[in-house]
Amino acid sequence: MRSDAQRNVVALLDAAKTVFAQSGVDAPAKEITDLAGVGVGTLYRHFPRRSDLIVAVLQNEIDECVDAAADLGATFEPWQALVRWLERYAEFVGTKRGLASALHSGDPAYDDLPQHLLDQLEPAFQALLTGAVSGGYARADVRARDVLTTLALISHPVPGEQPSFNQRMAGVFVDGLRLVAS
């Protein structure tokens, strides 16, 4: 891909991520292209269907979450690394307004996406969880997949509530992972 085309793709992904967080995944294409500084034709040349763009944005964010696990694990003590990564993951899930509807729309582009997401994120989080358990910081009776699934459910926007509600409830859940000395 030419460098200008690559820049356009990056700009579109960044803009779509922002627009999806603010307006949902069904936001008008023009809103995305205006923010990216490109024309609608450029959007459709790289992402012919809305589902192509949604999947690309999610994959980009999944890759960032996976990379963040390694970075946080190398930078912070095990419990702090785990908590910081879970906060990032909760934000990732919580900013996907309208994604649940899209995933259940019957579009075959989304058929494997939930499993794909977990298959990539689970090993990254498992490394952090193992470090926290080994260090005596976290409970040993939870599985990485259980934590990811539960936090994803807690992080979905709740009608009538501000995002701070989800953040507070996610914090309560994460605090419950901490190993309590008996």
Short mmCIF file of N, CA and C in Angstrom, two decimals:
data_model
loop_
_atom_site.label_atom_id
_atom_site.label_comp_id
_atom_site.label_asym_id
_atom_site.label_seq_id
_atom_site.Cartn_x
_atom_site.Cartn_y
_atom_site.Cartn_z
N MET A 1 0.85 -1.18 0.00
CA MET A 1 0.00 0.00 0.00
C MET A 1 0.89 1.24 0.00
N ARG A 2 0.56 2.19 -0.84
CA ARG A 2 1.32 3.44 -0.90
C ARG A 2 1.24 4.14 0.45
N SER A 3 2.22 4.98 0.72
CA SER A 3 2.27 5.66 2.02
C SER A 3 1.08 6.59 2.23
N ASP A 4 0.63 7.28 1.16
CA ASP A 4 -0.52 8.16 1.32
C ASP A 4 -1.80 7.34 1.57
N ALA A 5 -1.92 6.20 0.93
CA ALA A 5 -3.08 5.34 1.17
C ALA A 5 -3.05 4.79 2.59
N GLN A 6 -1.87 4.44 3.06
CA GLN A 6 -1.73 3.95 4.43
C GLN A 6 -2.11 5.04 5.43
N ARG A 7 -1.68 6.28 5.18
CA ARG A 7 -2.05 7.40 6.05
C ARG A 7 -3.57 7.58 6.07
N ASN A 8 -4.19 7.45 4.91
CA ASN A 8 -5.65 7.58 4.84
C ASN A 8 -6.35 6.49 5.65
N VAL A 9 -5.85 5.27 5.57
CA VAL A 9 -6.45 4.17 6.34
C VAL A 9 -6.31 4.44 7.83
N VAL A 10 -5.13 4.86 8.26
CA VAL A 10 -4.92 5.18 9.67
C VAL A 10 -5.84 6.31 10.11
N ALA A 11 -5.95 7.35 9.29
CA ALA A 11 -6.84 8.48 9.61
C ALA A 11 -8.29 8.02 9.69
N LEU A 12 -8.71 7.16 8.79
CA LEU A 12 -10.08 6.65 8.81
C LEU A 12 -10.34 5.80 10.05
N LEU A 13 -9.39 4.95 10.40
CA LEU A 13 -9.56 4.11 11.59
C LEU A 13 -9.63 4.95 12.86
N ASP A 14 -8.75 5.94 12.95
CA ASP A 14 -8.76 6.83 14.12
C ASP A 14 -10.07 7.62 14.19
N ALA A 15 -10.49 8.14 13.06
CA ALA A 15 -11.73 8.92 13.03
C ALA A 15 -12.93 8.03 13.35
N ALA A 16 -12.97 6.84 12.78
CA ALA A 16 -14.09 5.94 13.04
C ALA A 16 -14.15 5.55 14.51
N LYS A 17 -13.00 5.31 15.11
CA LYS A 17 -12.97 4.99 16.54
C LYS A 17 -13.59 6.13 17.36
N THR A 18 -13.22 7.34 17.05
CA THR A 18 -13.74 8.51 17.76
C THR A 18 -15.24 8.68 17.51
N VAL A 19 -15.64 8.58 16.27
CA VAL A 19 -17.05 8.77 15.92
C VAL A 19 -17.91 7.65 16.51
N PHE A 20 -17.41 6.41 16.47
CA PHE A 20 -18.17 5.30 17.04
C PHE A 20 -18.38 5.51 18.54
N ALA A 21 -17.37 6.05 19.22
CA ALA A 21 -17.49 6.29 20.66
C ALA A 21 -18.52 7.39 20.95
N GLN A 22 -18.57 8.39 20.08
CA GLN A 22 -19.47 9.53 20.31
C GLN A 22 -20.88 9.28 19.78
N SER A 23 -20.97 8.73 18.57
CA SER A 23 -22.25 8.65 17.88
C SER A 23 -22.75 7.23 17.63
N GLY A 24 -21.92 6.25 17.91
CA GLY A 24 -22.30 4.86 17.66
C GLY A 24 -21.80 4.37 16.31
N VAL A 25 -21.88 3.06 16.12
CA VAL A 25 -21.34 2.45 14.91
C VAL A 25 -22.19 2.72 13.67
N ASP A 26 -23.38 3.27 13.86
CA ASP A 26 -24.24 3.59 12.73
C ASP A 26 -24.13 5.06 12.30
N ALA A 27 -23.12 5.75 12.82
CA ALA A 27 -22.94 7.17 12.48
C ALA A 27 -22.76 7.33 10.97
N PRO A 28 -23.17 8.46 10.43
CA PRO A 28 -23.02 8.69 8.99
C PRO A 28 -21.55 8.63 8.54
N ALA A 29 -21.34 8.07 7.36
CA ALA A 29 -19.99 7.97 6.80
C ALA A 29 -19.35 9.35 6.69
N LYS A 30 -20.14 10.35 6.36
CA LYS A 30 -19.61 11.71 6.20
C LYS A 30 -19.00 12.23 7.49
N GLU A 31 -19.58 11.87 8.62
CA GLU A 31 -19.03 12.29 9.91
C GLU A 31 -17.61 11.72 10.09
N ILE A 32 -17.44 10.48 9.67
CA ILE A 32 -16.13 9.83 9.78
C ILE A 32 -15.14 10.45 8.80
N THR A 33 -15.56 10.61 7.56
CA THR A 33 -14.62 11.13 6.55
C THR A 33 -14.25 12.58 6.82
N ASP A 34 -15.19 13.38 7.31
CA ASP A 34 -14.87 14.77 7.65
C ASP A 34 -13.80 14.82 8.73
N LEU A 35 -13.96 13.99 9.76
CA LEU A 35 -12.98 13.97 10.84
C LEU A 35 -11.62 13.46 10.34
N ALA A 36 -11.65 12.50 9.43
CA ALA A 36 -10.40 11.94 8.89
C ALA A 36 -9.74 12.86 7.86
N GLY A 37 -10.51 13.80 7.34
CA GLY A 37 -9.96 14.70 6.32
C GLY A 37 -9.82 14.05 4.96
N VAL A 38 -10.69 13.10 4.66
CA VAL A 38 -10.68 12.42 3.35
C VAL A 38 -12.09 12.43 2.79
N GLY A 39 -12.22 12.05 1.54
CA GLY A 39 -13.52 11.99 0.90
C GLY A 39 -14.22 10.66 1.17
N VAL A 40 -15.52 10.65 0.93
CA VAL A 40 -16.31 9.43 1.15
C VAL A 40 -15.82 8.31 0.23
N GLY A 41 -15.39 8.67 -0.98
CA GLY A 41 -14.87 7.66 -1.91
C GLY A 41 -13.66 6.93 -1.34
N THR A 42 -12.82 7.65 -0.62
CA THR A 42 -11.64 7.02 0.02
C THR A 42 -12.09 6.02 1.07
N LEU A 43 -13.10 6.38 1.83
CA LEU A 43 -13.63 5.45 2.83
C LEU A 43 -14.09 4.16 2.16
N TYR A 44 -14.92 4.29 1.14
CA TYR A 44 -15.49 3.11 0.49
C TYR A 44 -14.47 2.32 -0.34
N ARG A 45 -13.41 2.97 -0.76
CA ARG A 45 -12.35 2.25 -1.48
C ARG A 45 -11.64 1.28 -0.53
N HIS A 46 -11.43 1.73 0.70
CA HIS A 46 -10.72 0.88 1.68
C HIS A 46 -11.67 -0.01 2.47
N PHE A 47 -12.89 0.46 2.68
CA PHE A 47 -13.87 -0.27 3.50
C PHE A 47 -15.21 -0.25 2.77
N PRO A 48 -15.39 -1.16 1.81
CA PRO A 48 -16.59 -1.12 0.97
C PRO A 48 -17.91 -1.27 1.74
N ARG A 49 -17.87 -1.99 2.86
CA ARG A 49 -19.08 -2.17 3.67
C ARG A 49 -18.83 -1.61 5.07
N ARG A 50 -19.88 -1.17 5.72
CA ARG A 50 -19.78 -0.65 7.09
C ARG A 50 -19.13 -1.70 7.99
N SER A 51 -19.51 -2.95 7.80
CA SER A 51 -18.96 -4.02 8.64
C SER A 51 -17.44 -4.14 8.47
N ASP A 52 -16.92 -3.86 7.28
CA ASP A 52 -15.47 -3.90 7.07
C ASP A 52 -14.77 -2.87 7.95
N LEU A 53 -15.35 -1.68 8.04
CA LEU A 53 -14.78 -0.62 8.86
C LEU A 53 -14.88 -0.96 10.34
N ILE A 54 -16.02 -1.46 10.77
CA ILE A 54 -16.21 -1.81 12.18
C ILE A 54 -15.22 -2.90 12.58
N VAL A 55 -15.08 -3.93 11.76
CA VAL A 55 -14.15 -5.02 12.06
C VAL A 55 -12.71 -4.49 12.10
N ALA A 56 -12.35 -3.60 11.18
CA ALA A 56 -10.99 -3.05 11.15
C ALA A 56 -10.71 -2.21 12.39
N VAL A 57 -11.68 -1.40 12.82
CA VAL A 57 -11.51 -0.59 14.03
C VAL A 57 -11.33 -1.51 15.24
N LEU A 58 -12.19 -2.52 15.34
CA LEU A 58 -12.08 -3.44 16.47
C LEU A 58 -10.74 -4.17 16.46
N GLN A 59 -10.31 -4.63 15.29
CA GLN A 59 -9.03 -5.35 15.22
C GLN A 59 -7.88 -4.45 15.62
N ASN A 60 -7.93 -3.21 15.19
CA ASN A 60 -6.89 -2.25 15.56
C ASN A 60 -6.84 -2.07 17.08
N GLU A 61 -8.01 -1.95 17.70
CA GLU A 61 -8.06 -1.77 19.14
C GLU A 61 -7.68 -3.04 19.89
N ILE A 62 -8.03 -4.19 19.35
CA ILE A 62 -7.62 -5.45 19.96
C ILE A 62 -6.10 -5.53 19.95
N ASP A 63 -5.50 -5.21 18.82
CA ASP A 63 -4.03 -5.23 18.72
C ASP A 63 -3.41 -4.29 19.76
N GLU A 64 -4.01 -3.11 19.93
CA GLU A 64 -3.49 -2.16 20.92
C GLU A 64 -3.62 -2.70 22.34
N CYS A 65 -4.73 -3.37 22.63
CA CYS A 65 -4.92 -3.97 23.96
C CYS A 65 -3.91 -5.08 24.21
N VAL A 66 -3.66 -5.89 23.22
CA VAL A 66 -2.68 -6.98 23.36
C VAL A 66 -1.29 -6.39 23.60
N ASP A 67 -0.92 -5.39 22.83
CA ASP A 67 0.38 -4.74 23.02
C ASP A 67 0.48 -4.08 24.40
N ALA A 68 -0.62 -3.48 24.85
CA ALA A 68 -0.63 -2.81 26.15
C ALA A 68 -0.39 -3.80 27.29
N ALA A 69 -0.89 -5.03 27.16
CA ALA A 69 -0.68 -6.03 28.22
C ALA A 69 0.80 -6.27 28.43
N ALA A 70 1.53 -6.44 27.35
CA ALA A 70 2.98 -6.68 27.47
C ALA A 70 3.68 -5.46 28.05
N ASP A 71 3.32 -4.28 27.56
CA ASP A 71 3.94 -3.05 28.05
C ASP A 71 3.67 -2.83 29.54
N LEU A 72 2.42 -2.98 29.94
CA LEU A 72 2.06 -2.78 31.35
C LEU A 72 2.71 -3.83 32.24
N GLY A 73 2.75 -5.07 31.76
CA GLY A 73 3.39 -6.14 32.53
C GLY A 73 4.86 -5.89 32.77
N ALA A 74 5.50 -5.22 31.83
CA ALA A 74 6.93 -4.93 31.97
C ALA A 74 7.19 -3.66 32.77
N THR A 75 6.19 -2.82 32.93
CA THR A 75 6.36 -1.51 33.56
C THR A 75 5.90 -1.46 35.01
N PHE A 76 4.83 -2.17 35.33
CA PHE A 76 4.22 -2.06 36.65
C PHE A 76 4.27 -3.38 37.41
N GLU A 77 4.10 -3.26 38.73
CA GLU A 77 4.00 -4.49 39.52
C GLU A 77 2.74 -5.22 39.09
N PRO A 78 2.65 -6.53 39.35
CA PRO A 78 1.58 -7.34 38.78
C PRO A 78 0.16 -6.85 39.01
N TRP A 79 -0.18 -6.43 40.22
CA TRP A 79 -1.56 -6.00 40.46
C TRP A 79 -1.88 -4.72 39.70
N GLN A 80 -0.97 -3.75 39.72
CA GLN A 80 -1.19 -2.50 39.00
C GLN A 80 -1.28 -2.73 37.50
N ALA A 81 -0.45 -3.62 36.97
CA ALA A 81 -0.51 -3.93 35.55
C ALA A 81 -1.87 -4.52 35.19
N LEU A 82 -2.35 -5.44 36.02
CA LEU A 82 -3.64 -6.07 35.79
C LEU A 82 -4.76 -5.03 35.84
N VAL A 83 -4.78 -4.20 36.85
CA VAL A 83 -5.83 -3.19 37.00
C VAL A 83 -5.80 -2.20 35.85
N ARG A 84 -4.64 -1.73 35.48
CA ARG A 84 -4.54 -0.75 34.39
C ARG A 84 -5.01 -1.35 33.07
N TRP A 85 -4.66 -2.61 32.84
CA TRP A 85 -5.10 -3.25 31.60
C TRP A 85 -6.61 -3.45 31.60
N LEU A 86 -7.18 -3.86 32.72
CA LEU A 86 -8.63 -4.04 32.79
C LEU A 86 -9.37 -2.71 32.62
N GLU A 87 -8.80 -1.63 33.13
CA GLU A 87 -9.41 -0.31 32.90
C GLU A 87 -9.42 0.02 31.41
N ARG A 88 -8.33 -0.28 30.75
CA ARG A 88 -8.23 -0.03 29.31
C ARG A 88 -9.24 -0.90 28.55
N TYR A 89 -9.33 -2.15 28.93
CA TYR A 89 -10.26 -3.07 28.29
C TYR A 89 -11.71 -2.61 28.50
N ALA A 90 -12.03 -2.20 29.71
CA ALA A 90 -13.40 -1.74 30.01
C ALA A 90 -13.73 -0.50 29.18
N GLU A 91 -12.76 0.39 29.01
CA GLU A 91 -12.98 1.58 28.18
C GLU A 91 -13.20 1.18 26.73
N PHE A 92 -12.40 0.23 26.25
CA PHE A 92 -12.53 -0.28 24.88
C PHE A 92 -13.94 -0.82 24.65
N VAL A 93 -14.43 -1.63 25.55
CA VAL A 93 -15.76 -2.22 25.41
C VAL A 93 -16.84 -1.14 25.56
N GLY A 94 -16.67 -0.26 26.53
CA GLY A 94 -17.69 0.72 26.84
C GLY A 94 -17.89 1.79 25.79
N THR A 95 -16.92 1.98 24.92
CA THR A 95 -17.04 3.04 23.91
C THR A 95 -17.57 2.52 22.58
N LYS A 96 -18.10 1.33 22.57
CA LYS A 96 -18.61 0.75 21.32
C LYS A 96 -20.13 0.84 21.26
N ARG A 97 -20.64 2.05 21.27
CA ARG A 97 -22.09 2.25 21.21
C ARG A 97 -22.65 1.64 19.94
N GLY A 98 -23.67 0.83 20.10
CA GLY A 98 -24.34 0.22 18.96
C GLY A 98 -23.68 -1.04 18.46
N LEU A 99 -22.56 -1.42 19.04
CA LEU A 99 -21.84 -2.60 18.55
C LEU A 99 -22.64 -3.87 18.80
N ALA A 100 -23.27 -3.99 19.95
CA ALA A 100 -24.03 -5.21 20.24
C ALA A 100 -25.10 -5.43 19.18
N SER A 101 -25.78 -4.36 18.78
CA SER A 101 -26.81 -4.49 17.74
C SER A 101 -26.18 -4.93 16.43
N ALA A 102 -25.04 -4.35 16.10
CA ALA A 102 -24.36 -4.73 14.86
C ALA A 102 -23.94 -6.20 14.89
N LEU A 103 -23.40 -6.64 16.03
CA LEU A 103 -22.94 -8.02 16.13
C LEU A 103 -24.08 -9.03 16.01
N HIS A 104 -25.28 -8.60 16.39
CA HIS A 104 -26.45 -9.49 16.32
C HIS A 104 -27.34 -9.18 15.12
N SER A 105 -26.79 -8.50 14.13
CA SER A 105 -27.57 -8.08 12.97
C SER A 105 -27.75 -9.17 11.93
N GLY A 106 -27.02 -10.26 12.06
CA GLY A 106 -27.08 -11.31 11.06
C GLY A 106 -26.05 -11.14 9.96
N ASP A 107 -25.28 -10.05 9.98
CA ASP A 107 -24.24 -9.82 8.99
C ASP A 107 -23.14 -10.86 9.22
N PRO A 108 -22.85 -11.69 8.21
CA PRO A 108 -21.83 -12.74 8.38
C PRO A 108 -20.42 -12.20 8.69
N ALA A 109 -20.19 -10.92 8.43
CA ALA A 109 -18.88 -10.34 8.74
C ALA A 109 -18.58 -10.39 10.23
N TYR A 110 -19.63 -10.49 11.04
CA TYR A 110 -19.46 -10.48 12.50
C TYR A 110 -19.52 -11.87 13.13
N ASP A 111 -19.78 -12.88 12.35
CA ASP A 111 -20.01 -14.22 12.91
C ASP A 111 -18.89 -14.68 13.85
N ASP A 112 -17.67 -14.52 13.44
CA ASP A 112 -16.54 -15.02 14.24
C ASP A 112 -15.91 -13.96 15.13
N LEU A 113 -16.41 -12.75 15.08
CA LEU A 113 -15.76 -11.64 15.78
C LEU A 113 -15.69 -11.80 17.29
N PRO A 114 -16.78 -12.15 17.99
CA PRO A 114 -16.66 -12.30 19.45
C PRO A 114 -15.62 -13.34 19.86
N GLN A 115 -15.62 -14.48 19.19
CA GLN A 115 -14.65 -15.53 19.51
C GLN A 115 -13.24 -15.07 19.17
N HIS A 116 -13.09 -14.41 18.05
CA HIS A 116 -11.79 -13.88 17.62
C HIS A 116 -11.25 -12.88 18.65
N LEU A 117 -12.13 -12.02 19.12
CA LEU A 117 -11.74 -11.02 20.12
C LEU A 117 -11.21 -11.72 21.37
N LEU A 118 -11.96 -12.68 21.87
CA LEU A 118 -11.54 -13.39 23.08
C LEU A 118 -10.27 -14.21 22.84
N ASP A 119 -10.15 -14.82 21.68
CA ASP A 119 -8.96 -15.63 21.38
C ASP A 119 -7.69 -14.80 21.39
N GLN A 120 -7.79 -13.54 21.02
CA GLN A 120 -6.61 -12.67 21.03
C GLN A 120 -6.36 -12.02 22.39
N LEU A 121 -7.44 -11.62 23.06
CA LEU A 121 -7.28 -10.90 24.32
C LEU A 121 -7.01 -11.84 25.51
N GLU A 122 -7.55 -13.03 25.46
CA GLU A 122 -7.40 -13.94 26.59
C GLU A 122 -5.94 -14.25 26.92
N PRO A 123 -5.10 -14.62 25.97
CA PRO A 123 -3.69 -14.89 26.33
C PRO A 123 -2.98 -13.66 26.89
N ALA A 124 -3.28 -12.48 26.34
CA ALA A 124 -2.64 -11.26 26.83
C ALA A 124 -3.03 -11.01 28.28
N PHE A 125 -4.32 -11.15 28.58
CA PHE A 125 -4.77 -10.94 29.95
C PHE A 125 -4.32 -12.07 30.86
N GLN A 126 -4.29 -13.29 30.35
CA GLN A 126 -3.88 -14.44 31.17
C GLN A 126 -2.48 -14.23 31.73
N ALA A 127 -1.60 -13.66 30.93
CA ALA A 127 -0.23 -13.40 31.40
C ALA A 127 -0.26 -12.44 32.60
N LEU A 128 -1.09 -11.42 32.52
CA LEU A 128 -1.19 -10.47 33.63
C LEU A 128 -1.84 -11.11 34.85
N LEU A 129 -2.88 -11.89 34.62
CA LEU A 129 -3.57 -12.56 35.72
C LEU A 129 -2.64 -13.56 36.40
N THR A 130 -1.90 -14.32 35.64
CA THR A 130 -0.95 -15.28 36.20
C THR A 130 0.09 -14.58 37.07
N GLY A 131 0.59 -13.45 36.59
CA GLY A 131 1.56 -12.68 37.38
C GLY A 131 0.97 -12.18 38.68
N ALA A 132 -0.27 -11.72 38.63
CA ALA A 132 -0.92 -11.21 39.84
C ALA A 132 -1.24 -12.34 40.82
N VAL A 133 -1.64 -13.49 40.31
CA VAL A 133 -1.91 -14.64 41.18
C VAL A 133 -0.60 -15.14 41.79
N SER A 134 0.43 -15.28 40.98
CA SER A 134 1.74 -15.75 41.46
C SER A 134 2.33 -14.82 42.51
N GLY A 135 2.07 -13.53 42.34
CA GLY A 135 2.59 -12.55 43.29
C GLY A 135 1.76 -12.43 44.56
N GLY A 136 0.67 -13.18 44.64
CA GLY A 136 -0.19 -13.13 45.81
C GLY A 136 -1.12 -11.94 45.85
N TYR A 137 -1.38 -11.34 44.68
CA TYR A 137 -2.23 -10.15 44.61
C TYR A 137 -3.68 -10.48 44.21
N ALA A 138 -3.86 -11.53 43.42
CA ALA A 138 -5.18 -11.82 42.85
C ALA A 138 -5.63 -13.23 43.19
N ARG A 139 -6.94 -13.39 43.21
CA ARG A 139 -7.55 -14.69 43.46
C ARG A 139 -7.14 -15.67 42.38
N ALA A 140 -6.99 -16.92 42.78
CA ALA A 140 -6.60 -17.96 41.84
C ALA A 140 -7.80 -18.73 41.29
N ASP A 141 -8.99 -18.42 41.77
CA ASP A 141 -10.17 -19.20 41.39
C ASP A 141 -10.98 -18.57 40.26
N VAL A 142 -10.36 -17.70 39.47
CA VAL A 142 -11.04 -17.10 38.32
C VAL A 142 -10.25 -17.41 37.06
N ARG A 143 -10.95 -17.50 35.96
CA ARG A 143 -10.30 -17.73 34.68
C ARG A 143 -10.26 -16.42 33.90
N ALA A 144 -9.28 -16.27 33.07
CA ALA A 144 -9.13 -15.05 32.28
C ALA A 144 -10.39 -14.79 31.44
N ARG A 145 -10.91 -15.80 30.80
CA ARG A 145 -12.09 -15.64 29.95
C ARG A 145 -13.29 -15.17 30.78
N ASP A 146 -13.43 -15.69 32.00
CA ASP A 146 -14.54 -15.28 32.86
C ASP A 146 -14.44 -13.78 33.17
N VAL A 147 -13.24 -13.34 33.49
CA VAL A 147 -13.04 -11.93 33.83
C VAL A 147 -13.34 -11.05 32.61
N LEU A 148 -12.82 -11.42 31.45
CA LEU A 148 -13.03 -10.62 30.24
C LEU A 148 -14.52 -10.54 29.88
N THR A 149 -15.20 -11.67 29.95
CA THR A 149 -16.62 -11.70 29.60
C THR A 149 -17.44 -10.87 30.58
N THR A 150 -17.19 -11.05 31.87
CA THR A 150 -17.94 -10.32 32.89
C THR A 150 -17.69 -8.81 32.77
N LEU A 151 -16.44 -8.43 32.62
CA LEU A 151 -16.13 -7.00 32.52
C LEU A 151 -16.74 -6.40 31.25
N ALA A 152 -16.78 -7.16 30.18
CA ALA A 152 -17.42 -6.67 28.95
C ALA A 152 -18.91 -6.41 29.20
N LEU A 153 -19.55 -7.32 29.92
CA LEU A 153 -20.98 -7.14 30.21
C LEU A 153 -21.21 -5.94 31.12
N ILE A 154 -20.36 -5.76 32.11
CA ILE A 154 -20.48 -4.63 33.03
C ILE A 154 -20.22 -3.30 32.32
N SER A 155 -19.39 -3.33 31.30
CA SER A 155 -18.95 -2.09 30.65
C SER A 155 -19.89 -1.57 29.57
N HIS A 156 -20.88 -2.35 29.19
CA HIS A 156 -21.82 -1.86 28.18
C HIS A 156 -22.65 -0.71 28.75
N PRO A 157 -22.88 0.31 27.95
CA PRO A 157 -23.66 1.46 28.42
C PRO A 157 -25.03 1.02 28.97
N VAL A 158 -25.40 1.62 30.08
CA VAL A 158 -26.69 1.34 30.72
C VAL A 158 -27.61 2.52 30.43
N PRO A 159 -28.79 2.25 29.85
CA PRO A 159 -29.71 3.35 29.56
C PRO A 159 -30.02 4.15 30.83
N GLY A 160 -29.93 5.46 30.70
CA GLY A 160 -30.24 6.35 31.82
C GLY A 160 -29.09 6.59 32.76
N GLU A 161 -27.97 5.94 32.55
CA GLU A 161 -26.81 6.11 33.42
C GLU A 161 -25.67 6.77 32.65
N GLN A 162 -24.86 7.51 33.38
CA GLN A 162 -23.66 8.11 32.82
C GLN A 162 -22.55 7.05 32.74
N PRO A 163 -21.54 7.25 31.89
CA PRO A 163 -20.43 6.29 31.83
C PRO A 163 -19.75 6.07 33.18
N SER A 164 -19.84 7.05 34.07
CA SER A 164 -19.21 6.88 35.39
C SER A 164 -19.83 5.72 36.16
N PHE A 165 -21.09 5.41 35.89
CA PHE A 165 -21.74 4.26 36.54
C PHE A 165 -21.01 2.98 36.16
N ASN A 166 -20.76 2.79 34.86
CA ASN A 166 -20.06 1.60 34.39
C ASN A 166 -18.64 1.54 34.96
N GLN A 167 -17.98 2.68 35.00
CA GLN A 167 -16.62 2.72 35.53
C GLN A 167 -16.61 2.33 37.00
N ARG A 168 -17.58 2.81 37.74
CA ARG A 168 -17.66 2.48 39.16
C ARG A 168 -17.94 0.99 39.36
N MET A 169 -18.87 0.43 38.59
CA MET A 169 -19.21 -0.99 38.72
C MET A 169 -18.05 -1.87 38.27
N ALA A 170 -17.34 -1.45 37.24
CA ALA A 170 -16.16 -2.20 36.80
C ALA A 170 -15.11 -2.20 37.91
N GLY A 171 -14.96 -1.06 38.59
CA GLY A 171 -14.02 -0.98 39.71
C GLY A 171 -14.40 -1.91 40.85
N VAL A 172 -15.70 -2.00 41.13
CA VAL A 172 -16.16 -2.92 42.18
C VAL A 172 -15.81 -4.36 41.79
N PHE A 173 -16.06 -4.70 40.53
CA PHE A 173 -15.74 -6.05 40.07
C PHE A 173 -14.24 -6.33 40.16
N VAL A 174 -13.43 -5.41 39.67
CA VAL A 174 -11.97 -5.61 39.71
C VAL A 174 -11.48 -5.71 41.15
N ASP A 175 -12.02 -4.91 42.05
CA ASP A 175 -11.64 -5.02 43.47
C ASP A 175 -11.94 -6.42 44.01
N GLY A 176 -12.99 -7.04 43.49
CA GLY A 176 -13.35 -8.40 43.91
C GLY A 176 -12.35 -9.45 43.44
N LEU A 177 -11.49 -9.11 42.51
CA LEU A 177 -10.46 -10.04 42.06
C LEU A 177 -9.25 -10.07 43.00
N ARG A 178 -9.15 -9.05 43.82
CA ARG A 178 -7.99 -8.93 44.70
C ARG A 178 -8.02 -10.04 45.74
N LEU A 179 -6.88 -10.63 45.97
CA LEU A 179 -6.73 -11.68 46.97
C LEU A 179 -6.79 -11.02 48.34
N VAL A 180 -7.71 -11.48 49.16
CA VAL A 180 -7.87 -10.94 50.50
C VAL A 180 -7.22 -11.90 51.48
N ALA A 181 -6.29 -11.40 52.25
CA ALA A 181 -5.60 -12.25 53.23
C ALA A 181 -6.61 -12.65 54.32
N SER A 182 -6.61 -13.93 54.63
CA SER A 182 -7.56 -14.39 55.67
C SER A 182 -6.87 -14.64 56.98
#
